[in-house]
Coordinates of C-alpha atoms in Angstrom, one line a residue:
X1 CA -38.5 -84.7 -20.2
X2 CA -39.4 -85.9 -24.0
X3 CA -42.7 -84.6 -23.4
X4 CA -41.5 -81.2 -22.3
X5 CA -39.2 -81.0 -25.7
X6 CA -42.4 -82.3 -27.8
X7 CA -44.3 -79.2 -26.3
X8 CA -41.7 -76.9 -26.5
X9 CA -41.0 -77.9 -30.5
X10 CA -45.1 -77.8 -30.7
X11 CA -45.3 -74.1 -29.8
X12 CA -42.4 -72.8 -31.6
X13 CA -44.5 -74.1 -34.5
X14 CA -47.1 -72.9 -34.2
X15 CA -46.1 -69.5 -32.9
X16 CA -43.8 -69.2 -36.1
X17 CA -47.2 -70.3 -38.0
X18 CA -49.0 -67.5 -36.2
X19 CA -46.3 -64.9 -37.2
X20 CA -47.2 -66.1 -41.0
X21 CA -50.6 -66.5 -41.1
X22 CA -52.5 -63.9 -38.8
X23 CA -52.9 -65.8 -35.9
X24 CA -51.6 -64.4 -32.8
X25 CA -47.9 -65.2 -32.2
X26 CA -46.6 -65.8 -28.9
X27 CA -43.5 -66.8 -27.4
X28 CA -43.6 -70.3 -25.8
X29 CA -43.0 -68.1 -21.8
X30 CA -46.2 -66.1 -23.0
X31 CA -48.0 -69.5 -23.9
X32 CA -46.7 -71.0 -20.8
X33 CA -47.8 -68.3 -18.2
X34 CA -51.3 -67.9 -19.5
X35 CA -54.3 -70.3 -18.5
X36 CA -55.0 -72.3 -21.0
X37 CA -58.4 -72.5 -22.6
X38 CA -58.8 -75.8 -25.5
X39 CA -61.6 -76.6 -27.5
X40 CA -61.5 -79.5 -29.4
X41 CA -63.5 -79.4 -33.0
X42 CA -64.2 -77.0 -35.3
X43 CA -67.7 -77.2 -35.5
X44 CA -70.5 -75.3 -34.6
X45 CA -70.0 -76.2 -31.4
X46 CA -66.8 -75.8 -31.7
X47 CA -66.5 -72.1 -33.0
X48 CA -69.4 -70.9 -31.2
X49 CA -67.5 -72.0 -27.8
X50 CA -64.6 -70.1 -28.9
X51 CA -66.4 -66.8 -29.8
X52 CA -68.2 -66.8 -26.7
X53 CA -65.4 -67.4 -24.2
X54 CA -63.2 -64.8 -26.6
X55 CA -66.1 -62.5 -25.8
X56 CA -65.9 -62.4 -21.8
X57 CA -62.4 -62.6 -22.3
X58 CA -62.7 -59.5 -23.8
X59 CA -65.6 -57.9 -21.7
X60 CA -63.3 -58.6 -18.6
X61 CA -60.4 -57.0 -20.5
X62 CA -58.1 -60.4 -19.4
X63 CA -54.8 -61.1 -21.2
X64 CA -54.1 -64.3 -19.3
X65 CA -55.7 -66.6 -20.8
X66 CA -55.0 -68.3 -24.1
X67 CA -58.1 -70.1 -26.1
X68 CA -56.5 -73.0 -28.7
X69 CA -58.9 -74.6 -31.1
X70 CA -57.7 -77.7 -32.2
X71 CA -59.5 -79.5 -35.2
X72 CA -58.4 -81.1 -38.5
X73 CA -59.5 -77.9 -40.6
X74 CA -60.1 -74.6 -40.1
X75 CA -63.3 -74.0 -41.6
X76 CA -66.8 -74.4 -40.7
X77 CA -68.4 -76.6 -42.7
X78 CA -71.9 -76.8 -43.2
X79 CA -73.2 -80.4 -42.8
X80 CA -76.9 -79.6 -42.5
X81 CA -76.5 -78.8 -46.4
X82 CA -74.3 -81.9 -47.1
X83 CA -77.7 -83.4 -48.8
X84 CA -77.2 -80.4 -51.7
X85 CA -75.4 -80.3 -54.9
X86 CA -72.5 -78.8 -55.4
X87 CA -71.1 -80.1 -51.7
X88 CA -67.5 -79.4 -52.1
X89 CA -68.3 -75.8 -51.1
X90 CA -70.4 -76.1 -48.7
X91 CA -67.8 -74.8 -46.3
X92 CA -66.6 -71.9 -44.5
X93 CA -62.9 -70.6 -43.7
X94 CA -62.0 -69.8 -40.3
X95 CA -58.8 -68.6 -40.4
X96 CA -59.5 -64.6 -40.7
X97 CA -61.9 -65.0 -38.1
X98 CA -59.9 -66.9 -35.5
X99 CA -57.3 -64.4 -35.9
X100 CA -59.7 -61.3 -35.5
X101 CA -61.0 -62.4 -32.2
X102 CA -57.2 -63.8 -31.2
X103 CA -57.9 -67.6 -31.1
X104 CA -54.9 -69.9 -31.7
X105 CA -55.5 -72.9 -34.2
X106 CA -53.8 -76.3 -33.8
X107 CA -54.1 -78.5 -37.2
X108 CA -54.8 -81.6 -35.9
X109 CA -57.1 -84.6 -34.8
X110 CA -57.7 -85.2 -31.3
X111 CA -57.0 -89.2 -30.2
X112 CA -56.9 -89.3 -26.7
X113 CA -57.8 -86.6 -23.2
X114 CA -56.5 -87.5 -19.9
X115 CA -58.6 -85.8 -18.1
X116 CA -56.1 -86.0 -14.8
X117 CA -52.9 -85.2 -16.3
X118 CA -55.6 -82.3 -18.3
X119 CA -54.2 -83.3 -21.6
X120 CA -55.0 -83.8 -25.0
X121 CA -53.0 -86.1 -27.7
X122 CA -53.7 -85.1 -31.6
X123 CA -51.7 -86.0 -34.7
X124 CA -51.4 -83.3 -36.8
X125 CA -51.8 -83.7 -40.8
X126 CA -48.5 -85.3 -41.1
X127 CA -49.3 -87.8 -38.5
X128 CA -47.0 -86.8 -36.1
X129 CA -48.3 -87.3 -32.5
X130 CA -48.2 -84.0 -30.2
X131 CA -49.9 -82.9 -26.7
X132 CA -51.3 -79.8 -25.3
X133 CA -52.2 -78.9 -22.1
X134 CA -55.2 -77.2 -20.7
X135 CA -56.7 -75.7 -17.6
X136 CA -60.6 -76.2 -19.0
X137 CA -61.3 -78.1 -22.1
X138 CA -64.6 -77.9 -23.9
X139 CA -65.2 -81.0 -26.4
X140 CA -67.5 -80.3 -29.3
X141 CA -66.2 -83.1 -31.6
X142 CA -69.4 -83.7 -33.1
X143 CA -71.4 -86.9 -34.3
X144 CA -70.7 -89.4 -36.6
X145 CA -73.0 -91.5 -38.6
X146 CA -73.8 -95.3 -37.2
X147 CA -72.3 -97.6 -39.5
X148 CA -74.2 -100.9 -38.4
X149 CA -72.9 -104.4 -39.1
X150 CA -74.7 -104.8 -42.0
X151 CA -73.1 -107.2 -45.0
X152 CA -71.6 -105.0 -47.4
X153 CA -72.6 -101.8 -45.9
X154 CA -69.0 -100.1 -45.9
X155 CA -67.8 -101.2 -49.5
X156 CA -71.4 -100.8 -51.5
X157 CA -73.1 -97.7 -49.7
X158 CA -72.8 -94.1 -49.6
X159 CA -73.4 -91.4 -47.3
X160 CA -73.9 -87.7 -46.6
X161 CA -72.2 -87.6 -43.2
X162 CA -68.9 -86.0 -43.7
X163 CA -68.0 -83.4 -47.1
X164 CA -65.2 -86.1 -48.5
X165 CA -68.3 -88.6 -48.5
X166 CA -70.8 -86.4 -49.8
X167 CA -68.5 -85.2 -52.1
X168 CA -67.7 -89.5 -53.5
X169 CA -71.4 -89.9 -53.8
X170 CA -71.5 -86.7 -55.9
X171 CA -69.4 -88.0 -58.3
X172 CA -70.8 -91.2 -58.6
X173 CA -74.0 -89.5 -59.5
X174 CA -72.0 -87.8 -62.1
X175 CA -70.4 -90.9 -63.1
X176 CA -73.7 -93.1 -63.8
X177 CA -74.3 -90.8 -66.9
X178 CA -71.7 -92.8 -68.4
X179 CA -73.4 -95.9 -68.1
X180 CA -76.2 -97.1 -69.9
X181 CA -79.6 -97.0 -68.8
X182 CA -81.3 -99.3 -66.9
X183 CA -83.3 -99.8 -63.7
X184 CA -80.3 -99.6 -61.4
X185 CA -78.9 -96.7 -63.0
X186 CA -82.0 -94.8 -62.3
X187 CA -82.7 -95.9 -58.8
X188 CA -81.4 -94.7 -55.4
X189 CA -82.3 -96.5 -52.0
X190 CA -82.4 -94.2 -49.2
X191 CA -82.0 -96.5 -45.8
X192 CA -83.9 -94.1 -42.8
X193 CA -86.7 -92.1 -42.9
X194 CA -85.5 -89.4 -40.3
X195 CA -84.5 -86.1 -40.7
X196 CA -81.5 -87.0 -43.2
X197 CA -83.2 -89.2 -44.8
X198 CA -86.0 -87.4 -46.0
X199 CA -84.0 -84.0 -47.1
X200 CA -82.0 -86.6 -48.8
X201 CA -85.0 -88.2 -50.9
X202 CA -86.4 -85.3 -51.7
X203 CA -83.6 -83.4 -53.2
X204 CA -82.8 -86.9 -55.5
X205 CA -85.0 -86.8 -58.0
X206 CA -83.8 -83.3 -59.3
X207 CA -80.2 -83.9 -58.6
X208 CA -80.7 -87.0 -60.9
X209 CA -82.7 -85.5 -63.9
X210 CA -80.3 -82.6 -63.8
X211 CA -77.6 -85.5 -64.3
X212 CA -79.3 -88.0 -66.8
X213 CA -82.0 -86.0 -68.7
X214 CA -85.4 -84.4 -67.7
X215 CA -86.9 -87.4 -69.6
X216 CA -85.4 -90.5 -67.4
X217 CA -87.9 -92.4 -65.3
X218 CA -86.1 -92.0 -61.7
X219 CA -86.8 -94.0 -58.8
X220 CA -86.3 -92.8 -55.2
X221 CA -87.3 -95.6 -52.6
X222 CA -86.8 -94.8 -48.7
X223 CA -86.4 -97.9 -46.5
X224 CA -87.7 -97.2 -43.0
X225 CA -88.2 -99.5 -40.1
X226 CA -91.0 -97.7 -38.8
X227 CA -94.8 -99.0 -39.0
X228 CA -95.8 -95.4 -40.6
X229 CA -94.3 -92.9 -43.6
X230 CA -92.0 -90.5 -41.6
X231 CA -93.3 -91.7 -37.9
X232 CA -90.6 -90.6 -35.9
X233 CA -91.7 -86.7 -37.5
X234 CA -94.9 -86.5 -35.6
X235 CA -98.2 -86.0 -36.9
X236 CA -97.7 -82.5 -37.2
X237 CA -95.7 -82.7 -39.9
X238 CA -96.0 -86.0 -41.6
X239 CA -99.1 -84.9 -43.8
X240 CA -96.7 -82.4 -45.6
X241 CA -94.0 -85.4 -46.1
X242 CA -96.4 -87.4 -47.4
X243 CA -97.8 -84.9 -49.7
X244 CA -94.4 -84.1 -51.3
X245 CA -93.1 -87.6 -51.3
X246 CA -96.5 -88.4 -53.6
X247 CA -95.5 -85.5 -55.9
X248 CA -91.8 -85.9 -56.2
X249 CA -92.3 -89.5 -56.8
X250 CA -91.2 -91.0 -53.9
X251 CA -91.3 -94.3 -52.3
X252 CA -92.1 -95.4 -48.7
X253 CA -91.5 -98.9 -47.9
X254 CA -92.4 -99.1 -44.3
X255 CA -91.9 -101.7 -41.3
X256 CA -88.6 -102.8 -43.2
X257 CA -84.9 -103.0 -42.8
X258 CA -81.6 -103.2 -44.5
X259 CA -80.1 -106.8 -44.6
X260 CA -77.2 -106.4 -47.1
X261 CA -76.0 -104.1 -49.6
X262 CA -74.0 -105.2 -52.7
X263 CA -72.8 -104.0 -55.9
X264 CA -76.0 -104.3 -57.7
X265 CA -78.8 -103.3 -55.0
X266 CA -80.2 -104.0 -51.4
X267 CA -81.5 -107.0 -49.8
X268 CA -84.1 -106.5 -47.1
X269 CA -85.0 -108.2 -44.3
X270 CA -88.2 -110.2 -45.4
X271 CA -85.7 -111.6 -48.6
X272 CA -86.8 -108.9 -51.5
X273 CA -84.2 -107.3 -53.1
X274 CA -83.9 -104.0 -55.1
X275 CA -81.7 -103.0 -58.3
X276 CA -79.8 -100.0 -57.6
X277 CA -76.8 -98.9 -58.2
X278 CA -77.4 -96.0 -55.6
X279 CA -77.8 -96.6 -51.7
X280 CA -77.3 -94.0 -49.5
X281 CA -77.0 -94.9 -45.8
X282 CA -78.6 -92.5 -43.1
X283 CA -79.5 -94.2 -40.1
X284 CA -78.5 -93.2 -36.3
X285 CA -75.6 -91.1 -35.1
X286 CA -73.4 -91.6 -32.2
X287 CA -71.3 -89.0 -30.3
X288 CA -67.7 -88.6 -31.0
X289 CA -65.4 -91.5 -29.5
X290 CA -63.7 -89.5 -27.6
X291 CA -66.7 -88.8 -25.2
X292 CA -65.3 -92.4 -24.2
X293 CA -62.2 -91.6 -23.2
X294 CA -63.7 -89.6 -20.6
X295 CA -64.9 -91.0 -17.3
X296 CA -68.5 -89.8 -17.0
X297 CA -71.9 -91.0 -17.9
X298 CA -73.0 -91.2 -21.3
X299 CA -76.5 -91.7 -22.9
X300 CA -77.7 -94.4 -25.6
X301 CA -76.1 -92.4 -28.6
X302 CA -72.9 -91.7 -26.2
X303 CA -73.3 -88.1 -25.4
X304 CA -72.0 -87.1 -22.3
X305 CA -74.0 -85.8 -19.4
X306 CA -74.1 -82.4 -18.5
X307 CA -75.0 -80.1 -15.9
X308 CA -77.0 -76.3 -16.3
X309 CA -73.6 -74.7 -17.5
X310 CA -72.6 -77.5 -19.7
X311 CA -70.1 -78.9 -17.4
X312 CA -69.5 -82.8 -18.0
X313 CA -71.2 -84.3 -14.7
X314 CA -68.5 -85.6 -12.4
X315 CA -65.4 -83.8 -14.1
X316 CA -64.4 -80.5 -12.7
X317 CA -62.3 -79.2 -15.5
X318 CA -64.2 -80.3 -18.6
X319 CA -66.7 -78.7 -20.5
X320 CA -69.1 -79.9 -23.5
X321 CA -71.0 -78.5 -26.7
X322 CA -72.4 -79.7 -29.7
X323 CA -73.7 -83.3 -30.4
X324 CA -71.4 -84.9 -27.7
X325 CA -73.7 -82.8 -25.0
X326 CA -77.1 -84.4 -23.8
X327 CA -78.3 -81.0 -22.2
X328 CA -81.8 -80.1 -20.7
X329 CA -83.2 -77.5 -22.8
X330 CA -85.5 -76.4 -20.5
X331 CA -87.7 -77.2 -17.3
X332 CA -90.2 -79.9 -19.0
X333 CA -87.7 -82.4 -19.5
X334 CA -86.8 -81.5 -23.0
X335 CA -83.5 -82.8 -23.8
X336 CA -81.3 -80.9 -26.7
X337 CA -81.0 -83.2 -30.2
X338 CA -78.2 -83.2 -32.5
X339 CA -78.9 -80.4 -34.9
X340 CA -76.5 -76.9 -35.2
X341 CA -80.1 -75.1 -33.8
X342 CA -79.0 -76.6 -30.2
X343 CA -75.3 -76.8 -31.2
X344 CA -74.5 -73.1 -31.4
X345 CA -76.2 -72.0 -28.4
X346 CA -74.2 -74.5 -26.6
X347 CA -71.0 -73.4 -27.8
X348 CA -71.9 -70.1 -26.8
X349 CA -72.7 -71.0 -23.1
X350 CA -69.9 -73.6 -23.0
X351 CA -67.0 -71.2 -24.2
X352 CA -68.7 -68.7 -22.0
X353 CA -68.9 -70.9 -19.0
X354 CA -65.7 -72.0 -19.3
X355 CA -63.8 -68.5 -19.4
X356 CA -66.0 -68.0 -16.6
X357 CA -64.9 -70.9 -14.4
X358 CA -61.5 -69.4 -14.8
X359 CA -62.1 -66.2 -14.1
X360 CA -64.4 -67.1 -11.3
X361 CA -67.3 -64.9 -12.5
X362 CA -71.0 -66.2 -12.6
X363 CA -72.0 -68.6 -15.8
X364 CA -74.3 -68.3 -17.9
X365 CA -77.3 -71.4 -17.6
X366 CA -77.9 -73.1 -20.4
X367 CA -81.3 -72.8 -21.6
X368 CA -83.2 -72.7 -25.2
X369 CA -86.8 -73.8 -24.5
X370 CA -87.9 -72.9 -28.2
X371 CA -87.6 -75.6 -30.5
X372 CA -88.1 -75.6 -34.3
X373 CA -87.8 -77.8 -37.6
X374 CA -87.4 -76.3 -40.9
X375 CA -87.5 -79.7 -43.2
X376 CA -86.4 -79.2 -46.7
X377 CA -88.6 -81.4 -49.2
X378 CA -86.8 -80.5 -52.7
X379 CA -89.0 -79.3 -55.7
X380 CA -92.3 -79.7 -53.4
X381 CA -91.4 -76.9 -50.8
X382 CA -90.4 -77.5 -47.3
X383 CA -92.1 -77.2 -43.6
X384 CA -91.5 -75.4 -41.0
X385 CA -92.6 -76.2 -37.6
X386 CA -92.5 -74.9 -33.3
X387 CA -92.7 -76.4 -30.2
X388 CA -91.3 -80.1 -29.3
X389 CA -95.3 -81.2 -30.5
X390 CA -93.9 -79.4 -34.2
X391 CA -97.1 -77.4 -34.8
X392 CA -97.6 -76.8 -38.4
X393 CA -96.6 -73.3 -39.3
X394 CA -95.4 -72.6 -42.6
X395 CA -95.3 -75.0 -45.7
X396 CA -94.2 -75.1 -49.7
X397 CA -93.0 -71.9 -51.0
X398 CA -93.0 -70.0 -47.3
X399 CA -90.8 -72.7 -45.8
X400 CA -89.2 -73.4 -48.6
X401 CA -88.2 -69.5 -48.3
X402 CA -86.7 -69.5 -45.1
X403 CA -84.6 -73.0 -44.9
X404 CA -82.8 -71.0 -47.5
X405 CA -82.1 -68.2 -45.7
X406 CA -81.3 -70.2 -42.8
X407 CA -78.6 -72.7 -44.9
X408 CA -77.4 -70.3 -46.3
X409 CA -77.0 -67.0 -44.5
X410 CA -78.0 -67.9 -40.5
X411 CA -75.9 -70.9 -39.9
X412 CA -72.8 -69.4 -41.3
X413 CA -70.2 -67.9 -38.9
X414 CA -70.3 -63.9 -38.6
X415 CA -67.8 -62.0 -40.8
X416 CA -63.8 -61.9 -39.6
X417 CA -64.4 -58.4 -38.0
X418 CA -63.9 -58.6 -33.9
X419 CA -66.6 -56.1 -32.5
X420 CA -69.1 -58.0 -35.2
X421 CA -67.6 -61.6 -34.1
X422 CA -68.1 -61.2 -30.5
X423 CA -71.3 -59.8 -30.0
X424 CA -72.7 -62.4 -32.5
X425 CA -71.2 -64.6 -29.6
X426 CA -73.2 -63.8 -26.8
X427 CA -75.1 -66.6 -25.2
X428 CA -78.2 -64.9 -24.2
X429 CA -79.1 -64.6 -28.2
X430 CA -81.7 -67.1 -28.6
X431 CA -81.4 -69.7 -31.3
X432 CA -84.0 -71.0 -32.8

């Protein structure tokens, strides 16, 4: 019975919100009589599972069904370009475009799914708990960077996981043109050598000189575990890293781990310590938590397992997109990675899929057997790769060329118009 008042309280909310904002209002009987589609984040996961299942909504010309997104913004925002300057806009409103293809929007964080009851709890911004209700649920809360327990990790480092944290280590680089110079000053330490890692690196030493003068010696160091500079790459690609990593200046120091972090540098493993005042943490990502409050298999990283239309293995009613999804991309064995090039042809197949469970018309299969890497390696160029082997294809001022267009035109969601929205949303466009 308290339940029932919280949800009826919940929708007169947010259909009076509607009424004000653009988003479709609805009495609570019209959100009570309609199946209820939720997806949970707002990412590209997220949207993309929205569009799509708004899209056979549509093609079906169906009225019964509601789709709520529920996520703690709405607006996109663009991680792969949280390594960048200027990261506070780095972002992309949603609310226009939710409205144009007639998606409801829930301001909140998800804490908990019962997948029995089929219910979700959230606390919206003001921390107030609230439920809703669903028939299917797709999950696309994303990933989160590994924070291992390493001594002084949490109150010493930074990060370019999230925009807020981005946006602190922005200003700190600001803020160390206020302080005299000095070895620290001038030196970052970049722990991991992956993906992050490098585009990280490689962007540093302009960010710096932009910040403390064209003239400052700057040190970049990347601490990697691995045995080789960039192994986890592939050879493919590694002579290119190397190659703008010797230009730019920067370091390698290979075969070695993080043991501590303080206030003044990094301690590794073997008992050296660096000065810096500057250590930027990029190693490993796990799977939303929530993927744990479900009761289904999970991988290493704590992504759930799904079947060909993206269905959580083992739960009938749940649906999953993004990097809390370990999918099979194709026949071989190739399993999708957490990267928005897998993450927004899943949302399109998993809104899809979804809508089409309820409808009972045939889903779509998920597959994307072409895999690429665009790598962005700052003032050197960049490299762009195919294939799971990453066969060299384009480097320098050709690569460079089209990570640009694709951080900043092809990962953006389409414009608020619904014909344009929809048909971007179609799950049979490849990504890649």
């Amino acid at each position: 019975m308290q339940y029932g008042k919280q949800f009826a309280a919940a929708s007169d909310h947010h259909a009076s919100v509607g009424k004000n904002s653009g988003y479709p209002s609805i009495s609570i009987r019209e959100h009570i009589m309609k199946q209820q589609l939720l997806v949970i984040g707002a990412g590209f996961g997220g949207l993309w599972s929205t569009l799509s299942a708004a899209r056979l909504l549509d093609m079906h010309d169906r009225h019964d069904v509601e789709i709520t997104l529920l996520a703690p913004q709405a607006e996109l925002r663009i991680r792969p370009r949280f390594y960048e300057p200027d990261v506070h806009s780095m972002y992309a409103p949603l609310d226009a475009l939710l409205a144009a293809v007639g998606v409801r929007f829930v301001k909140g964080t998800a804490e908990s799914i019962d997948s029995q009851a089929r219910r979700v709890g959230y606390r919206d911004e003001a921390g107030r708990p609230g439920e809703l209700t669903y028939d299917r649920l797709v999950l696309a809360s994303g990933s989160q960077l590994a924070r291992l327990p390493v001594p002084g990790l949490k109150e010493n480092a930074f990060d370019v996981d999230q925009i807020e944290s981005a946006a602190r280590l922005e200003r700190h680089l600001h803020a160390l043109a206020s302080q005299p110079a000095s070895a620290a000053r001038n030196t970052v330490v970049i722990a991991g050598g992956g993906f992050t890692g490098i585009e990280t690196a490689t962007e540093m030493p302009n960010r710096l000189r932009a910040i403390l003068g064209e003239q400052q010696d700057i040190r970049v160091i990347i601490v990697d575990r691995s045995k080789d500079i960039a192994a986890t790459m592939g050879d493919g690609i590694r002579p290119s890293i190397i190659e703008a990593s010797k230009e730019l200046g920067i370091e390698w120091i290979i075969d070695a781990t993080v043991a501590a972090v303080d206030a003044n540098g990094v301690t590794l493993a073997d008992g050296r310590h660096i000065e810096s005042n500057t250590v930027i943490w990029t190693v490993g990502f796990r799977a939303s938590p929530l993927t744990e409050q479900l009761n289904a298999e999970r991988d290493g990283q704590g992504r759930l397992h799904v079947d060909g239309n993206l269905k959580v293995q083992g739960l009938e009613h749940v649906f999953a997109a993004g990097d809390v999804a370990r999918a099979a991309t194709d026949d071989v064995g190739n399993i999708s990675v957490m990267s928005c090039q897998h993450a927004i042809s899943l949302g399109r197949h998993a809104g899809n899929n979804a809508i089409a469970d309820l409808l009972g018309v045939t889903p779509t299969t998920y597959r994307q057997p072409k895999y690429v890497t665009c790598l962005d390696l700052g003032a050197w160029g960049a490299v762009y790769t195919e294939g799971w082997d990453r066969q060299l294809k384009l480097v320098k001022a050709e690569a460079k060329e089209l990570k640009t267009q694709i951080n900043s035109v092809w990962i953006y969601p389409p414009a608020a118009d619904r014909r344009t929205a929809l048909a971007a949303a179609d799950p049979m466009i490849p990504v890649a």
